Every structure is written in C-alpha cells, then in structure tokens.
PDB file of C-alpha atoms in Angstrom:
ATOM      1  CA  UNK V   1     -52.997  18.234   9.131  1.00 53.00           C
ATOM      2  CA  UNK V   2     -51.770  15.764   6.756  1.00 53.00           C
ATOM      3  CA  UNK V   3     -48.034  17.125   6.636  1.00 53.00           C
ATOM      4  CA  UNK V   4     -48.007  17.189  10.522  1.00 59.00           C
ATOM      5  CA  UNK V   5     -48.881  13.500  10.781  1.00 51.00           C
ATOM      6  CA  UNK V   6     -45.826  13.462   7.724  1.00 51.00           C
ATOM      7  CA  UNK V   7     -43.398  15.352  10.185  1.00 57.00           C
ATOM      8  CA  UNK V   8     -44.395  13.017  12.645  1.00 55.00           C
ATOM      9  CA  UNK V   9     -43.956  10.249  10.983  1.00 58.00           C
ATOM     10  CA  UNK V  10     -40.332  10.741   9.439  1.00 61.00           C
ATOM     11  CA  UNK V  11     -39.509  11.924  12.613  1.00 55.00           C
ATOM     12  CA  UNK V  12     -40.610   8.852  14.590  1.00 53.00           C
ATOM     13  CA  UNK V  13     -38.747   6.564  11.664  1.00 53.00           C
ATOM     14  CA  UNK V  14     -35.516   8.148  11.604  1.00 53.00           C
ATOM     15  CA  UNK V  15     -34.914   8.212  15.590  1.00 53.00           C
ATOM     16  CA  UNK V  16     -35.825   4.514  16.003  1.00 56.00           C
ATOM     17  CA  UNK V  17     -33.415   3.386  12.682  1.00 57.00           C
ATOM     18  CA  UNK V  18     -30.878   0.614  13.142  1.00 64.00           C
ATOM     19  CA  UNK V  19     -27.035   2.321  13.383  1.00 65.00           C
ATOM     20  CA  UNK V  20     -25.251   1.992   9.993  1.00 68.00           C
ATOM     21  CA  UNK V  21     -22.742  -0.857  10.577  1.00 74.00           C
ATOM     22  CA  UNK V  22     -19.349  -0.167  11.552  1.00 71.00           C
ATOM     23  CA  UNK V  23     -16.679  -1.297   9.689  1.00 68.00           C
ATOM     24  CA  UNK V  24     -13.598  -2.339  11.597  1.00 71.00           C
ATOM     25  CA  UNK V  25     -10.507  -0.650  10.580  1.00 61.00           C
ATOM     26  CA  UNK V  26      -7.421  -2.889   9.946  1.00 61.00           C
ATOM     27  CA  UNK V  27      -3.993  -0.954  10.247  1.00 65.00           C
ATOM     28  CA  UNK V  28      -1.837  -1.297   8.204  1.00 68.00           C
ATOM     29  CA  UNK V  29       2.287  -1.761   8.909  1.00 79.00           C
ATOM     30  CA  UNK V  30       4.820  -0.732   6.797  1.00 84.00           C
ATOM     31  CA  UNK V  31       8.161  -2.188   6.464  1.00 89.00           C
ATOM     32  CA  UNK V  32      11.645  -1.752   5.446  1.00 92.00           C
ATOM     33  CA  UNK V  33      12.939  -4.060   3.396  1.00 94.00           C
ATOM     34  CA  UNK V  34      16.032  -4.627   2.190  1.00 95.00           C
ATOM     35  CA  UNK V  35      15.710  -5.980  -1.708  1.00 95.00           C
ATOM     36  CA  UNK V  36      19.576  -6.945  -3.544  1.00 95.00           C
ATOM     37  CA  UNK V  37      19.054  -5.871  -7.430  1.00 94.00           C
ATOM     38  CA  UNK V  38      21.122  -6.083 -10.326  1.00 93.00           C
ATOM     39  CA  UNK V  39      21.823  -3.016 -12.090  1.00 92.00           C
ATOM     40  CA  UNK V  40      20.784  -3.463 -16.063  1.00 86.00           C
ATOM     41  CA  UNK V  41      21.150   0.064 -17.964  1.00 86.00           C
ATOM     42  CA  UNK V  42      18.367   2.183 -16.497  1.00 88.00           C
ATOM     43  CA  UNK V  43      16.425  -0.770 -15.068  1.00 89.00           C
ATOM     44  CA  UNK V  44      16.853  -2.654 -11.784  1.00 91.00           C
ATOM     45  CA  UNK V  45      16.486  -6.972 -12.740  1.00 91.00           C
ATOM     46  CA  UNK V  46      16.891 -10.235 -10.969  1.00 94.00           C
ATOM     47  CA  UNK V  47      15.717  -8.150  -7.546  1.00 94.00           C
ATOM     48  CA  UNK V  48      15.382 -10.563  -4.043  1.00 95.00           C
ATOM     49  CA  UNK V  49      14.429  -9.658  -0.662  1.00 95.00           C
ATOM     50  CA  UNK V  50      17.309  -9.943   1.720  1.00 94.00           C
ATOM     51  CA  UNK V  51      15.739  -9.729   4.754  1.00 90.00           C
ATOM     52  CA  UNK V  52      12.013 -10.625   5.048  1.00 88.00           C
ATOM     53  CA  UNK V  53       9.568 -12.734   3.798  1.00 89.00           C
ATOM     54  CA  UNK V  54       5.919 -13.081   2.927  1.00 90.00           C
ATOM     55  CA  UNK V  55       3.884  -9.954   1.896  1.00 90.00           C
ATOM     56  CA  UNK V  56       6.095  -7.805   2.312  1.00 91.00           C
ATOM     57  CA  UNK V  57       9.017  -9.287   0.802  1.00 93.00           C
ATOM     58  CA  UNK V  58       6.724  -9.765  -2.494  1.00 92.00           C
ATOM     59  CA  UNK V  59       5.822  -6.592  -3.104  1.00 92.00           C
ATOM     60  CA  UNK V  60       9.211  -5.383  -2.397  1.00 93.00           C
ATOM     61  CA  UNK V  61      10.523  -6.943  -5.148  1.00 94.00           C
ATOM     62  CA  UNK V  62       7.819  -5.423  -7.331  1.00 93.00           C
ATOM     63  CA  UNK V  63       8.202  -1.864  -6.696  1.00 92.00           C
ATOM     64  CA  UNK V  64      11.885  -2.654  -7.125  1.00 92.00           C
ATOM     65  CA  UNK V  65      11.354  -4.129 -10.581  1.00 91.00           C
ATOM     66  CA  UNK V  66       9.619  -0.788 -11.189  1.00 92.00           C
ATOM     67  CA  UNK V  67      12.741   1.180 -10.473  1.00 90.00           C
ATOM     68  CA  UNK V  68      14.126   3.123 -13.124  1.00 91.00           C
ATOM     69  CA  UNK V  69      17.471   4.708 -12.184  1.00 89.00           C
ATOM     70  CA  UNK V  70      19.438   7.414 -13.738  1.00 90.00           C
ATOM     71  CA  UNK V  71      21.727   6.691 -16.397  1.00 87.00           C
ATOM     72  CA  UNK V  72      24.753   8.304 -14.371  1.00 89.00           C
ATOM     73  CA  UNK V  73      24.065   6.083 -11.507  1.00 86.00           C
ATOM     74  CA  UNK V  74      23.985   3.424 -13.362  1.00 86.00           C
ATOM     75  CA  UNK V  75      27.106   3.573 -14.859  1.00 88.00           C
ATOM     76  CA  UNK V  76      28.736   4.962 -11.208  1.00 89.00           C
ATOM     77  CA  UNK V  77      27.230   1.591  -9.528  1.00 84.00           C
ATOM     78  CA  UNK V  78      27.564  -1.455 -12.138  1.00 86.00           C
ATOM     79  CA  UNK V  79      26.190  -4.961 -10.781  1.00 90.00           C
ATOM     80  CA  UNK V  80      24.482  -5.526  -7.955  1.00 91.00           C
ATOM     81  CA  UNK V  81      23.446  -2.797  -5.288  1.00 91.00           C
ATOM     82  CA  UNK V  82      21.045  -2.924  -2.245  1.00 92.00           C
ATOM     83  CA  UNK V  83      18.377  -0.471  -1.787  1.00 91.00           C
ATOM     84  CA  UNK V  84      15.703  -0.343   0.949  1.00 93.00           C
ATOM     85  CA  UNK V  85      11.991  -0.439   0.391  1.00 90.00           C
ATOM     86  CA  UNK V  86       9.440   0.787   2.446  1.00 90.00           C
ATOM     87  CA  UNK V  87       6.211  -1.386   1.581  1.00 90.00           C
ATOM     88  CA  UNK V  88       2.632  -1.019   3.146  1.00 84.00           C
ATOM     89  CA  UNK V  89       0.875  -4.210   1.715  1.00 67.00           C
TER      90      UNK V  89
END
C-alpha cells in the first residue's frame, strides 16, 4: 500500500514540474580577416588588421601572433606578408 501511494506520488510530482529553463542560443559569425604581419625568423610580429575592426579584428591579430611559419617560407617571403584569418569570437 505504502509504495503505491509512493508511485503515486512521484508520479503526480514529476508531471506537474516547472520546464527546465531554456537557454537562448547566440550564433556565432565568423569572419575573414585580413591581418598585414611582419615576417621575423619563424615568428609572425608587429601583426594589424587591414580590414575590420572590433572583435574580430582583435583576435585576429592574436592568432596571428601565434603563427609560427616554416623556416623555408620565411626566408622565400622576407618582410611583410598578408594572410587571412578566419576568427569566430
């Protein structure tokens, strides 16, 4: 008797629960980015976005700073060079 009215019970409690909030969900764009760096042994330095600003431009310029690059390309593309960088802030 007692674990009917316990059956019962749950049963009753979990039908008539609130729904579990929703969360929205925010999308998020990426974008290419064009970032001009300067080509320093097997590191990219002095990196800025050419052609956007904000968010994106920012972390852009991060991953870029991140870049290493083979020592052959280096030396096949001294100075500056422009690479494009697809960010999703």
């Amino acid at each position: 008797m007692f674990l009917t009215v316990l059956a019962v019970t749950t049963a009753l409690s979990s039908s008539y629960a609130p729904p579990a909030p929703v969360t929205p969900f925010v999308e998020t764009v990426s974008q290419a980015v064009l970032v001009d760096c300067q080509v320093s042994g097997a590191n990219l330095t002095d990196c800025k976005a050419v052609d956007a600003e904000g968010v994106h431009a920012i972390e852009a310029v991060k991953l870029a700073s991140q870049v290493e690059v083979p020592e052959s390309f280096a030396l096949a593309n001294p100075g500056r060079i422009l690479i494009k960088m697809t960010v999703n802030p």
